[in-house]
C-alpha positions as a printed Julia matrix, in Angstrom:
108×3 Matrix{Float64}:
  11.58    3.56    0.66
   9.72    3.76    3.96
   6.31    3.97    2.3
   7.19    1.1    -0.03
   8.11   -1.05    2.98
   4.94   -0.03    4.82
   2.73   -0.93    1.85
   4.6    -4.18    1.24
   4.07   -5.0     4.93
   0.35   -4.33    4.52
   0.09   -6.79    1.65
   2.26   -9.36    3.45
   0.06   -9.04    6.55
  -3.07   -9.59    4.47
  -1.59  -12.59    2.68
  -0.12  -13.99    5.91
   3.28  -14.45    4.26
   6.14  -12.58    2.62
   6.67  -12.75   -1.13
   9.21  -15.54   -0.63
   6.61  -17.69    1.15
   7.88  -17.24    4.71
   5.13  -16.56    7.27
   4.42  -12.92    8.14
   4.45  -12.95   11.97
   3.16   -9.43   12.72
  -0.47   -8.38   13.09
  -0.63   -4.8    11.79
  -3.4    -2.51   12.99
  -2.78    0.45   10.66
  -0.39    1.41    7.84
   0.75    4.91    6.83
   2.68    5.68    3.66
   3.97    9.09    2.62
   5.08    9.7    -0.99
   5.58    6.08   -1.87
   4.66    3.21   -4.11
   3.53   -0.39   -3.73
   6.07   -3.04   -4.72
   4.58   -6.24   -6.1
   1.25   -4.74   -7.07
   0.88   -6.96  -10.14
  -1.17   -9.97   -9.27
  -1.98   -8.74   -5.76
  -5.73   -8.86   -6.37
  -5.56  -12.48   -7.57
  -3.45  -13.53   -4.57
  -5.92  -12.01   -2.12
  -9.06  -13.22   -3.9
  -8.09  -16.9    -3.62
  -7.93  -16.77    0.17
 -10.95  -15.91    2.32
  -8.64  -15.16    5.26
  -6.44  -12.83    3.16
  -9.51  -11.01    1.86
 -10.8   -10.59    5.41
  -7.47   -9.2     6.65
  -7.16   -6.84    3.66
 -10.71   -5.57    4.13
 -10.11   -4.67    7.78
  -6.65   -3.03    7.61
  -6.76    0.79    7.57
  -4.23    2.42    5.24
  -3.43    6.11    4.82
  -1.45    6.88    1.69
  -0.47   10.51    1.06
   1.31   11.98   -1.95
   2.28   15.42   -3.23
   1.39   16.25   -6.82
   4.84   17.76   -7.5
   6.9    14.86   -6.16
  10.07   14.6    -8.29
  11.45   11.54   -6.45
   8.43    9.21   -6.56
   6.04   10.5    -9.22
   2.49   11.19   -8.11
   1.13    8.7   -10.64
   2.93    5.89   -8.76
   1.06    6.83   -5.59
  -2.22    6.91   -7.51
  -1.55    3.51   -9.08
  -0.61    2.05   -5.71
  -3.83    3.29   -4.13
  -5.82    1.88   -7.04
  -4.09   -1.52   -6.8
  -4.74   -1.73   -3.06
  -8.36   -0.7    -3.52
  -9.17   -3.29   -6.19
  -7.31   -5.92   -4.14
  -9.85   -5.43   -1.36
  -8.3    -2.94    1.06
 -11.56   -1.2     1.92
 -10.26    1.23    4.55
  -7.82    2.97    2.21
  -7.53    6.74    2.21
  -5.48    8.39   -0.53
  -4.71   11.99    0.36
  -3.42   14.33   -2.35
  -1.34   17.41   -1.54
  -1.39   19.95   -4.39
   1.94   21.58   -5.15
   3.91   19.53   -2.6
   7.07   17.69   -3.6
   8.78   14.7    -2.03
  10.44   16.78    0.66
   8.53   19.49    2.44
  11.54   21.01    4.21
  14.46   22.62    2.33
Protein backbone atom coordinates (compact mmCIF):
# COMPACT_ATOMS: atom_id res chain seq x y z
CA UNK A 1 0.00 0.00 0.00
CA UNK A 2 2.98 2.32 0.38
CA UNK A 3 3.52 2.63 -3.37
CA UNK A 4 -0.19 3.23 -3.93
CA UNK A 5 -0.10 6.07 -1.38
CA UNK A 6 3.06 7.51 -2.94
CA UNK A 7 1.53 7.50 -6.43
CA UNK A 8 -1.77 8.90 -5.17
CA UNK A 9 0.23 11.66 -3.45
CA UNK A 10 1.99 12.40 -6.75
CA UNK A 11 -1.32 12.86 -8.55
CA UNK A 12 -2.78 14.89 -5.67
CA UNK A 13 0.29 17.14 -5.69
CA UNK A 14 -0.05 17.70 -9.43
CA UNK A 15 -3.76 18.45 -9.18
CA UNK A 16 -3.28 20.61 -6.08
CA UNK A 17 -6.04 18.76 -4.24
CA UNK A 18 -7.05 15.37 -2.90
CA UNK A 19 -9.74 13.31 -4.63
CA UNK A 20 -12.32 14.69 -2.19
CA UNK A 21 -11.52 18.26 -3.23
CA UNK A 22 -9.53 19.29 -0.15
CA UNK A 23 -6.32 21.20 -0.93
CA UNK A 24 -3.09 19.19 -1.11
CA UNK A 25 -0.72 21.21 1.12
CA UNK A 26 2.60 19.45 0.41
CA UNK A 27 5.05 20.28 -2.37
CA UNK A 28 6.65 16.96 -3.35
CA UNK A 29 10.07 16.95 -4.97
CA UNK A 30 10.29 13.24 -5.89
CA UNK A 31 8.14 10.11 -5.59
CA UNK A 32 9.32 6.49 -5.32
CA UNK A 33 7.02 3.48 -5.59
CA UNK A 34 8.06 -0.15 -5.23
CA UNK A 35 5.73 -2.94 -6.42
CA UNK A 36 2.59 -0.86 -6.42
CA UNK A 37 -0.30 0.49 -8.40
CA UNK A 38 -1.95 3.85 -9.01
CA UNK A 39 -5.38 4.34 -7.43
CA UNK A 40 -7.70 6.62 -9.36
CA UNK A 41 -5.92 6.29 -12.68
CA UNK A 42 -9.15 6.50 -14.70
CA UNK A 43 -9.71 10.04 -15.79
CA UNK A 44 -6.37 11.27 -14.46
CA UNK A 45 -5.24 12.52 -17.87
CA UNK A 46 -8.44 14.55 -18.33
CA UNK A 47 -8.14 16.09 -14.86
CA UNK A 48 -4.57 17.20 -15.49
CA UNK A 49 -5.15 18.41 -19.06
CA UNK A 50 -7.79 20.96 -18.01
CA UNK A 51 -5.40 22.79 -15.69
CA UNK A 52 -2.22 24.45 -16.95
CA UNK A 53 -0.85 24.51 -13.38
CA UNK A 54 -1.57 20.78 -12.85
CA UNK A 55 0.10 19.94 -16.16
CA UNK A 56 3.15 21.99 -15.17
CA UNK A 57 3.43 20.28 -11.78
CA UNK A 58 2.97 16.81 -13.31
CA UNK A 59 5.59 17.49 -15.97
CA UNK A 60 8.21 18.49 -13.40
CA UNK A 61 7.73 15.80 -10.71
CA UNK A 62 10.25 12.94 -10.92
CA UNK A 63 8.79 9.49 -10.25
CA UNK A 64 10.61 6.17 -9.93
CA UNK A 65 8.31 3.17 -10.13
CA UNK A 66 9.88 -0.29 -9.79
CA UNK A 67 8.21 -3.68 -10.11
CA UNK A 68 9.25 -7.33 -10.15
CA UNK A 69 7.92 -9.48 -12.97
CA UNK A 70 7.03 -12.35 -10.58
CA UNK A 71 5.09 -10.26 -8.04
CA UNK A 72 2.25 -12.43 -6.68
CA UNK A 73 0.82 -9.70 -4.42
CA UNK A 74 0.50 -6.80 -6.88
CA UNK A 75 0.69 -8.24 -10.41
CA UNK A 76 3.34 -6.78 -12.68
CA UNK A 77 0.68 -5.69 -15.18
CA UNK A 78 -0.73 -3.28 -12.55
CA UNK A 79 2.66 -1.60 -12.28
CA UNK A 80 2.89 -1.37 -16.07
CA UNK A 81 -0.60 0.10 -16.34
CA UNK A 82 0.16 2.61 -13.59
CA UNK A 83 3.32 3.77 -15.34
CA UNK A 84 1.41 4.08 -18.61
CA UNK A 85 -1.40 6.10 -16.97
CA UNK A 86 1.09 8.48 -15.34
CA UNK A 87 3.00 8.88 -18.58
CA UNK A 88 -0.03 9.76 -20.72
CA UNK A 89 -1.26 12.09 -17.96
CA UNK A 90 1.89 14.17 -18.44
CA UNK A 91 4.37 12.95 -15.84
CA UNK A 92 7.43 13.37 -18.05
CA UNK A 93 10.12 12.40 -15.53
CA UNK A 94 8.77 8.91 -14.94
CA UNK A 95 11.11 5.94 -14.80
CA UNK A 96 9.61 2.45 -14.74
CA UNK A 97 12.20 -0.10 -13.70
CA UNK A 98 11.49 -3.80 -14.27
CA UNK A 99 13.14 -6.53 -12.18
CA UNK A 100 13.04 -9.91 -13.93
CA UNK A 101 12.23 -12.86 -11.69
CA UNK A 102 11.65 -10.75 -8.56
CA UNK A 103 8.49 -11.13 -6.50
CA UNK A 104 6.79 -8.72 -4.13
CA UNK A 105 9.14 -9.53 -1.27
CA UNK A 106 12.83 -9.89 -1.88
CA UNK A 107 13.67 -11.30 1.56
CA UNK A 108 12.31 -14.65 2.82
